[in-house]
Amino acid sequence: MTRYLTASKICLLALVSLYADSVVPTAATIPVLAFIVSYLLPPHDSTSENIPGGANGSFAITIEEFQKATITHASGIPGRTLWDLFLKKIWEINSLDALHVFFDSLNAILPRSTEDIQKDAESGAVLVGRPIRFSRTSPFGTFVRRAQLEFTRLQLHDSIALWKSFVVYRGSTMSVWRKRNPGAGRNPFDINLSRESLQGQEKLREVLYADLGAEDFGIGDVSTDDMEKLLEFQRDRIQSTGARLPKEIRDKLKDLMQSGAAVPSLSHYVKFLDAWKGGDYSSSFDNLHRFFDYTMHNRERTFYQYALLNLAILQKDFGCLTEAVAAINETIAAARENKDTGCLNYSLSWLYHLGKAYPEEVGNIQKSGVLGTDREALTFLKAKAKESGMWSLLNTSLLSEAKFGFTNGESVSSGLESIMKASHISVTKHLPGAVGSEMAMQSSLFARLGVSYVAWSLNELFLECYAGQSTSDDVLYAVCKRSAALALKGRYDQALVQMGAVNKDALGNLKHQQLLITHVCLIKLQRAIHRGNLDAAELFLIQLQATSPLDQEIAYKIMAFEIDLHIRRNDYAKAMVLLEYHALILQKEEADISQRIGFMIMKAHIYARAGIPQKGFSVAIRAASLAYKARLLPALWDAVGAICRVLISLKEFEAATQLMGSIMPQVLECEDCGLTAASFHSLADSSMGQAGKMVTGSIKRKEHMTKALEYLETSFDGYYQIEDFKGQCEVLAKKATILHLSGDLVLANDCASKYLAIQKLERDEDVA
């Protein structure tokens, strides 16, 4: 494996030489130049999924691609195509000596030096038929000069290996060349073997070219420079998308690295990234040490902080938080010592996000004053990112500021302003990878405001338009978010289908697999609880609790479902104990205010289920107040429903009806079937309470009872959508009672029959 030159690059030089000889007609100029430039210049789109090199995504050009690019174009010589001239050019290189002559002849297409011009003037030499000359700093000139330099540097055995690989490379065109040139001889690839005076040609050929068919020459058209470009591309792809290398690419890289040739040190880093994403801690740790051991031997201590930063990220992803904190602290110290502002700013930003994700484990860092308070840390990171021009870090800091505000229930307008600033930076500074985080934040904001349709639209817009240029983390998070929204509407099967349709390449990452499995289990757990299959629900819950949750939102959902499971079993005491315990943990960790409000509302529901709703009145009022201040509208409507149940228990039916009626349009806008069913259920109870105060047989009484039946019907539809058997039974029991009081015994018996059928189905589910 040579450092730069390959057989395909020799052919590319031959094509450049043809262009310089002015044999390419005007009509073919642009296609030929485009073909050459596509292999000389890097691709403009850094997010391209193709391997760098040419239009076909390969770093080496096959002889068939040269044929395709030239055979359809006529040349400046009548009756000959560019393909004919190209064949003549490469077959004129018919010996190792001719290869040296070819490289020496490339000086003719470069500008002459001052010394050469003076010598020609003194000798009176006249240049005849001077070809096109390329500027030394042009893409063509740079390519030709580097090729000459690298060929001059080659040792003899490397030159012979390059010559043999060139013979193998153009071997497929031998039959075409012989057909067009009958006098080419038996061994046209080496003119020395075609001389009649040479004795023992066959033996000499066996000695010199016996290994032409060996498999080792299959990699002869790959240089160390090509390998470095390929590895850099794979590194960038893994870092930008978060996904592992496809199996085909891994196998190809393995074959290239095992060829016995010199392999760039970057290969250890690519192996580290691939093993890290695959969940192989030992291999990733070993390859990380190999790469940075080699790097620091060659580049002194300047890369020490990056080794520590990678080590900290690796330790964190494998759950070794103590080691991760120690490594990131040393990273910060090394970056300050080496005055590496970029690494320092990124490390501080990473430390801030680590502290938000694991507040208990990283709490001592804030006490030591490394970052200060959260707001101080964000202000510092924004200032430093703007000062050093780290736009990606500034974008992340603005989104973190918005999330911090939403988490603490601060102004929605200020958070939205930060999101818009981040979006402006993404557009003006061309940061396509940041679009996923921004749209996810906007979607979450509108979901908290109760405008579910806008939240859904933003999520779908991202998946349809921006998924291709975003990280696998963002895409998978958006898919999970879509599935959770479908589950709220009771469309469990569709949600599971969406989860199963995730790209398999993204699931090569262990973290992504765990995230997907966790969300699938959450959906199945939710469905099992609603259907009354409590034994299956407990198994799903045990499976979820067996591994540490990937983020606080998932941990909160697991806690909420665990409490709901005990409520369904009528074990209110155990549910209350768990709720108090988890609420205390959330309070210590300063968790998202929406989670704390959710536990407060759940506490009020437990009191209502236990038959003492008045005891949860103060909790529900406090939850409604906090939800209103934080503009958490779905939580506010849920809290209002809890307050209405307290009012109903106090026989304040008119107040409950007015309060629930005022929020019903907003409840429907949330598109949460469970919340909608519970709200209409409360409305039916308040309407029936009002009917109980009326005189028997009066019109008002009938009106309220009719309204109660309508509300119960709508509530039943909501419970039916989410497959909540217990809710359906409660609604049918109340509906049968109302119909019985109204004297409609036939419909009352129908409701009773449905009630028994659903109860039987629930028992069968539980047994199954």
PDB file of C-alpha atoms in Angstrom, residues 419-605:
ATOM      1  CA  ILE A 419     -35.470  28.479  20.894  1.00  0.00           C
ATOM      2  CA  MET A 420     -35.880  31.073  18.126  1.00  0.00           C
ATOM      3  CA  LYS A 421     -32.345  32.369  18.734  1.00  0.00           C
ATOM      4  CA  ALA A 422     -31.024  28.807  18.464  1.00  0.00           C
ATOM      5  CA  SER A 423     -32.975  28.299  15.213  1.00  0.00           C
ATOM      6  CA  HIS A 424     -31.561  31.542  13.822  1.00  0.00           C
ATOM      7  CA  ILE A 425     -28.010  30.346  14.569  1.00  0.00           C
ATOM      8  CA  SER A 426     -28.719  26.979  12.910  1.00  0.00           C
ATOM      9  CA  VAL A 427     -29.859  28.687   9.716  1.00  0.00           C
ATOM     10  CA  THR A 428     -27.226  31.431   9.522  1.00  0.00           C
ATOM     11  CA  LYS A 429     -24.277  29.237  10.579  1.00  0.00           C
ATOM     12  CA  HIS A 430     -25.444  26.135   8.674  1.00  0.00           C
ATOM     13  CA  LEU A 431     -25.947  23.657  11.512  1.00  0.00           C
ATOM     14  CA  PRO A 432     -28.371  21.105  10.011  1.00  0.00           C
ATOM     15  CA  GLY A 433     -27.674  18.615  12.796  1.00  0.00           C
ATOM     16  CA  ALA A 434     -29.188  20.965  15.377  1.00  0.00           C
ATOM     17  CA  VAL A 435     -32.633  21.067  13.735  1.00  0.00           C
ATOM     18  CA  GLY A 436     -33.767  17.881  15.500  1.00  0.00           C
ATOM     19  CA  SER A 437     -33.129  19.249  19.004  1.00  0.00           C
ATOM     20  CA  GLU A 438     -34.815  22.549  18.183  1.00  0.00           C
ATOM     21  CA  MET A 439     -37.963  20.986  16.729  1.00  0.00           C
ATOM     22  CA  ALA A 440     -38.133  18.490  19.606  1.00  0.00           C
ATOM     23  CA  MET A 441     -37.997  21.395  22.055  1.00  0.00           C
ATOM     24  CA  GLN A 442     -40.721  23.274  20.176  1.00  0.00           C
ATOM     25  CA  SER A 443     -42.882  20.153  20.048  1.00  0.00           C
ATOM     26  CA  SER A 444     -42.476  19.642  23.807  1.00  0.00           C
ATOM     27  CA  LEU A 445     -43.368  23.289  24.418  1.00  0.00           C
ATOM     28  CA  PHE A 446     -46.657  23.066  22.498  1.00  0.00           C
ATOM     29  CA  ALA A 447     -47.465  19.763  24.189  1.00  0.00           C
ATOM     30  CA  ARG A 448     -47.039  21.487  27.583  1.00  0.00           C
ATOM     31  CA  LEU A 449     -49.335  24.266  26.344  1.00  0.00           C
ATOM     32  CA  GLY A 450     -51.973  21.684  25.477  1.00  0.00           C
ATOM     33  CA  VAL A 451     -51.846  22.311  21.714  1.00  0.00           C
ATOM     34  CA  SER A 452     -51.256  18.692  20.779  1.00  0.00           C
ATOM     35  CA  TYR A 453     -51.969  19.107  17.080  1.00  0.00           C
ATOM     36  CA  VAL A 454     -49.121  21.618  16.657  1.00  0.00           C
ATOM     37  CA  ALA A 455     -46.791  19.407  18.710  1.00  0.00           C
ATOM     38  CA  TRP A 456     -47.680  16.407  16.525  1.00  0.00           C
ATOM     39  CA  SER A 457     -47.211  18.433  13.308  1.00  0.00           C
ATOM     40  CA  LEU A 458     -43.753  19.654  14.346  1.00  0.00           C
ATOM     41  CA  ASN A 459     -42.682  16.111  15.178  1.00  0.00           C
ATOM     42  CA  GLU A 460     -43.969  14.777  11.843  1.00  0.00           C
ATOM     43  CA  LEU A 461     -42.350  17.672   9.975  1.00  0.00           C
ATOM     44  CA  PHE A 462     -38.990  16.768  11.471  1.00  0.00           C
ATOM     45  CA  LEU A 463     -39.337  13.066  10.608  1.00  0.00           C
ATOM     46  CA  GLU A 464     -40.418  13.807   7.048  1.00  0.00           C
ATOM     47  CA  CYS A 465     -38.012  16.636   6.147  1.00  0.00           C
ATOM     48  CA  TYR A 466     -35.001  16.677   8.461  1.00  0.00           C
ATOM     49  CA  ALA A 467     -34.444  13.102   9.637  1.00  0.00           C
ATOM     50  CA  GLY A 468     -31.841  12.437   6.931  1.00  0.00           C
ATOM     51  CA  GLN A 469     -29.465  15.128   8.201  1.00  0.00           C
ATOM     52  CA  SER A 470     -29.997  14.630  11.928  1.00  0.00           C
ATOM     53  CA  THR A 471     -28.479  12.269  14.449  1.00  0.00           C
ATOM     54  CA  SER A 472     -29.945   8.846  15.134  1.00  0.00           C
ATOM     55  CA  ASP A 473     -30.633   9.999  18.706  1.00  0.00           C
ATOM     56  CA  ASP A 474     -32.927  12.793  17.510  1.00  0.00           C
ATOM     57  CA  VAL A 475     -34.713  10.580  14.977  1.00  0.00           C
ATOM     58  CA  LEU A 476     -35.281   7.765  17.465  1.00  0.00           C
ATOM     59  CA  TYR A 477     -36.496  10.231  20.090  1.00  0.00           C
ATOM     60  CA  ALA A 478     -38.984  11.683  17.591  1.00  0.00           C
ATOM     61  CA  VAL A 479     -40.262   8.183  16.699  1.00  0.00           C
ATOM     62  CA  CYS A 480     -40.708   7.354  20.399  1.00  0.00           C
ATOM     63  CA  LYS A 481     -42.517  10.656  20.893  1.00  0.00           C
ATOM     64  CA  ARG A 482     -44.849   9.877  18.006  1.00  0.00           C
ATOM     65  CA  SER A 483     -45.592   6.431  19.437  1.00  0.00           C
ATOM     66  CA  ALA A 484     -46.308   7.902  22.895  1.00  0.00           C
ATOM     67  CA  ALA A 485     -48.768  10.360  21.319  1.00  0.00           C
ATOM     68  CA  LEU A 486     -50.502   7.497  19.504  1.00  0.00           C
ATOM     69  CA  ALA A 487     -50.708   5.537  22.763  1.00  0.00           C
ATOM     70  CA  LEU A 488     -52.489   8.483  24.433  1.00  0.00           C
ATOM     71  CA  LYS A 489     -55.128   8.179  21.708  1.00  0.00           C
ATOM     72  CA  GLY A 490     -55.433   4.426  22.309  1.00  0.00           C
ATOM     73  CA  ARG A 491     -53.773   3.463  19.026  1.00  0.00           C
ATOM     74  CA  TYR A 492     -51.397   0.983  20.648  1.00  0.00           C
ATOM     75  CA  ASP A 493     -50.993  -1.315  17.646  1.00  0.00           C
ATOM     76  CA  GLN A 494     -50.075   1.562  15.369  1.00  0.00           C
ATOM     77  CA  ALA A 495     -47.622   2.864  17.976  1.00  0.00           C
ATOM     78  CA  LEU A 496     -45.896  -0.530  18.179  1.00  0.00           C
ATOM     79  CA  VAL A 497     -45.751  -0.750  14.379  1.00  0.00           C
ATOM     80  CA  GLN A 498     -44.063   2.658  14.278  1.00  0.00           C
ATOM     81  CA  MET A 499     -41.495   1.477  16.817  1.00  0.00           C
ATOM     82  CA  GLY A 500     -40.869  -1.699  14.839  1.00  0.00           C
ATOM     83  CA  ALA A 501     -40.279   0.255  11.625  1.00  0.00           C
ATOM     84  CA  VAL A 502     -37.180   1.998  12.988  1.00  0.00           C
ATOM     85  CA  ASN A 503     -34.160   1.739  10.682  1.00  0.00           C
ATOM     86  CA  LYS A 504     -32.082  -1.318  11.613  1.00  0.00           C
ATOM     87  CA  ASP A 505     -28.817   0.614  11.145  1.00  0.00           C
ATOM     88  CA  ALA A 506     -29.825   2.911  14.010  1.00  0.00           C
ATOM     89  CA  LEU A 507     -30.387  -0.104  16.261  1.00  0.00           C
ATOM     90  CA  GLY A 508     -26.769  -1.193  15.922  1.00  0.00           C
ATOM     91  CA  ASN A 509     -26.153   1.169  18.830  1.00  0.00           C
ATOM     92  CA  LEU A 510     -26.748  -0.508  22.217  1.00  0.00           C
ATOM     93  CA  LYS A 511     -28.125   2.698  23.717  1.00  0.00           C
ATOM     94  CA  HIS A 512     -30.659   3.002  20.900  1.00  0.00           C
ATOM     95  CA  GLN A 513     -31.749  -0.602  21.378  1.00  0.00           C
ATOM     96  CA  GLN A 514     -32.301  -0.004  25.084  1.00  0.00           C
ATOM     97  CA  LEU A 515     -34.275   3.178  24.393  1.00  0.00           C
ATOM     98  CA  LEU A 516     -36.505   1.451  21.846  1.00  0.00           C
ATOM     99  CA  ILE A 517     -37.134  -1.582  24.059  1.00  0.00           C
ATOM    100  CA  THR A 518     -37.912   0.689  27.013  1.00  0.00           C
ATOM    101  CA  HIS A 519     -40.543   2.650  25.076  1.00  0.00           C
ATOM    102  CA  VAL A 520     -42.077  -0.535  23.676  1.00  0.00           C
ATOM    103  CA  CYS A 521     -42.346  -1.905  27.236  1.00  0.00           C
ATOM    104  CA  LEU A 522     -43.913   1.358  28.434  1.00  0.00           C
ATOM    105  CA  ILE A 523     -46.618   1.164  25.761  1.00  0.00           C
ATOM    106  CA  LYS A 524     -47.320  -2.493  26.533  1.00  0.00           C
ATOM    107  CA  LEU A 525     -47.370  -1.727  30.263  1.00  0.00           C
ATOM    108  CA  GLN A 526     -49.861   1.094  29.743  1.00  0.00           C
ATOM    109  CA  ARG A 527     -52.093  -1.143  27.660  1.00  0.00           C
ATOM    110  CA  ALA A 528     -51.916  -4.034  30.152  1.00  0.00           C
ATOM    111  CA  ILE A 529     -52.899  -1.750  33.061  1.00  0.00           C
ATOM    112  CA  HIS A 530     -55.854  -0.351  31.139  1.00  0.00           C
ATOM    113  CA  ARG A 531     -57.050  -3.794  30.098  1.00  0.00           C
ATOM    114  CA  GLY A 532     -56.837  -5.046  33.677  1.00  0.00           C
ATOM    115  CA  ASN A 533     -54.096  -7.565  32.918  1.00  0.00           C
ATOM    116  CA  LEU A 534     -52.254  -6.673  36.121  1.00  0.00           C
ATOM    117  CA  ASP A 535     -50.011  -9.731  36.247  1.00  0.00           C
ATOM    118  CA  ALA A 536     -48.600  -8.977  32.791  1.00  0.00           C
ATOM    119  CA  ALA A 537     -48.292  -5.321  33.767  1.00  0.00           C
ATOM    120  CA  GLU A 538     -46.233  -6.309  36.799  1.00  0.00           C
ATOM    121  CA  LEU A 539     -43.892  -8.352  34.590  1.00  0.00           C
ATOM    122  CA  PHE A 540     -43.391  -5.394  32.256  1.00  0.00           C
ATOM    123  CA  LEU A 541     -42.759  -3.185  35.276  1.00  0.00           C
ATOM    124  CA  ILE A 542     -40.131  -5.579  36.657  1.00  0.00           C
ATOM    125  CA  GLN A 543     -38.433  -5.622  33.259  1.00  0.00           C
ATOM    126  CA  LEU A 544     -38.327  -1.814  33.169  1.00  0.00           C
ATOM    127  CA  GLN A 545     -37.032  -1.538  36.725  1.00  0.00           C
ATOM    128  CA  ALA A 546     -34.279  -4.097  36.108  1.00  0.00           C
ATOM    129  CA  THR A 547     -32.181  -1.553  34.196  1.00  0.00           C
ATOM    130  CA  SER A 548     -31.384   2.019  35.117  1.00  0.00           C
ATOM    131  CA  PRO A 549     -33.635   4.450  33.148  1.00  0.00           C
ATOM    132  CA  LEU A 550     -31.997   6.366  30.320  1.00  0.00           C
ATOM    133  CA  ASP A 551     -33.410   9.754  31.388  1.00  0.00           C
ATOM    134  CA  GLN A 552     -35.600  11.356  34.038  1.00  0.00           C
ATOM    135  CA  GLU A 553     -38.704  11.400  31.857  1.00  0.00           C
ATOM    136  CA  ILE A 554     -38.642   7.622  31.458  1.00  0.00           C
ATOM    137  CA  ALA A 555     -37.938   7.197  35.182  1.00  0.00           C
ATOM    138  CA  TYR A 556     -40.989   9.344  35.973  1.00  0.00           C
ATOM    139  CA  LYS A 557     -43.231   7.287  33.684  1.00  0.00           C
ATOM    140  CA  ILE A 558     -42.082   4.069  35.350  1.00  0.00           C
ATOM    141  CA  MET A 559     -42.838   5.540  38.794  1.00  0.00           C
ATOM    142  CA  ALA A 560     -46.282   6.742  37.667  1.00  0.00           C
ATOM    143  CA  PHE A 561     -47.225   3.371  36.176  1.00  0.00           C
ATOM    144  CA  GLU A 562     -46.058   1.575  39.326  1.00  0.00           C
ATOM    145  CA  ILE A 563     -48.341   3.769  41.458  1.00  0.00           C
ATOM    146  CA  ASP A 564     -51.222   3.322  38.985  1.00  0.00           C
ATOM    147  CA  LEU A 565     -50.764  -0.446  39.177  1.00  0.00           C
ATOM    148  CA  HIS A 566     -51.290  -0.378  42.968  1.00  0.00           C
ATOM    149  CA  ILE A 567     -54.315   1.899  42.539  1.00  0.00           C
ATOM    150  CA  ARG A 568     -55.860  -0.593  40.108  1.00  0.00           C
ATOM    151  CA  ARG A 569     -55.359  -3.279  42.741  1.00  0.00           C
ATOM    152  CA  ASN A 570     -57.109  -1.043  45.305  1.00  0.00           C
ATOM    153  CA  ASP A 571     -53.920  -1.004  47.403  1.00  0.00           C
ATOM    154  CA  TYR A 572     -54.158   2.709  48.131  1.00  0.00           C
ATOM    155  CA  ALA A 573     -51.881   2.608  51.164  1.00  0.00           C
ATOM    156  CA  LYS A 574     -48.994   1.115  49.163  1.00  0.00           C
ATOM    157  CA  ALA A 575     -49.657   3.544  46.338  1.00  0.00           C
ATOM    158  CA  MET A 576     -49.528   6.499  48.742  1.00  0.00           C
ATOM    159  CA  VAL A 577     -46.278   5.298  50.332  1.00  0.00           C
ATOM    160  CA  LEU A 578     -44.637   4.941  46.919  1.00  0.00           C
ATOM    161  CA  LEU A 579     -45.916   8.328  45.823  1.00  0.00           C
ATOM    162  CA  GLU A 580     -44.528  10.080  48.893  1.00  0.00           C
ATOM    163  CA  TYR A 581     -41.172   8.335  48.460  1.00  0.00           C
ATOM    164  CA  HIS A 582     -40.823   9.215  44.773  1.00  0.00           C
ATOM    165  CA  ALA A 583     -42.074  12.773  45.330  1.00  0.00           C
ATOM    166  CA  LEU A 584     -39.362  13.277  47.936  1.00  0.00           C
ATOM    167  CA  ILE A 585     -36.726  12.071  45.474  1.00  0.00           C
ATOM    168  CA  LEU A 586     -37.999  14.437  42.777  1.00  0.00           C
ATOM    169  CA  GLN A 587     -37.943  17.324  45.216  1.00  0.00           C
ATOM    170  CA  LYS A 588     -34.320  16.611  46.177  1.00  0.00           C
ATOM    171  CA  GLU A 589     -33.245  16.325  42.550  1.00  0.00           C
ATOM    172  CA  GLU A 590     -35.124  19.515  41.602  1.00  0.00           C
ATOM    173  CA  ALA A 591     -36.841  17.581  38.833  1.00  0.00           C
ATOM    174  CA  ASP A 592     -39.098  18.983  36.128  1.00  0.00           C
ATOM    175  CA  ILE A 593     -42.009  20.869  37.649  1.00  0.00           C
ATOM    176  CA  SER A 594     -44.413  18.936  35.407  1.00  0.00           C
ATOM    177  CA  GLN A 595     -43.369  15.706  37.144  1.00  0.00           C
ATOM    178  CA  ARG A 596     -43.841  17.196  40.617  1.00  0.00           C
ATOM    179  CA  ILE A 597     -47.269  18.533  39.643  1.00  0.00           C
ATOM    180  CA  GLY A 598     -48.139  15.117  38.182  1.00  0.00           C
ATOM    181  CA  PHE A 599     -47.470  13.428  41.531  1.00  0.00           C
ATOM    182  CA  MET A 600     -49.575  16.028  43.340  1.00  0.00           C
ATOM    183  CA  ILE A 601     -52.519  15.361  41.011  1.00  0.00           C
ATOM    184  CA  MET A 602     -52.006  11.616  41.436  1.00  0.00           C
ATOM    185  CA  LYS A 603     -52.188  12.081  45.199  1.00  0.00           C
ATOM    186  CA  ALA A 604     -55.555  13.829  44.846  1.00  0.00           C
ATOM    187  CA  HIS A 605     -56.770  10.952  42.643  1.00  0.00           C
TER     188      HIS A 605
END
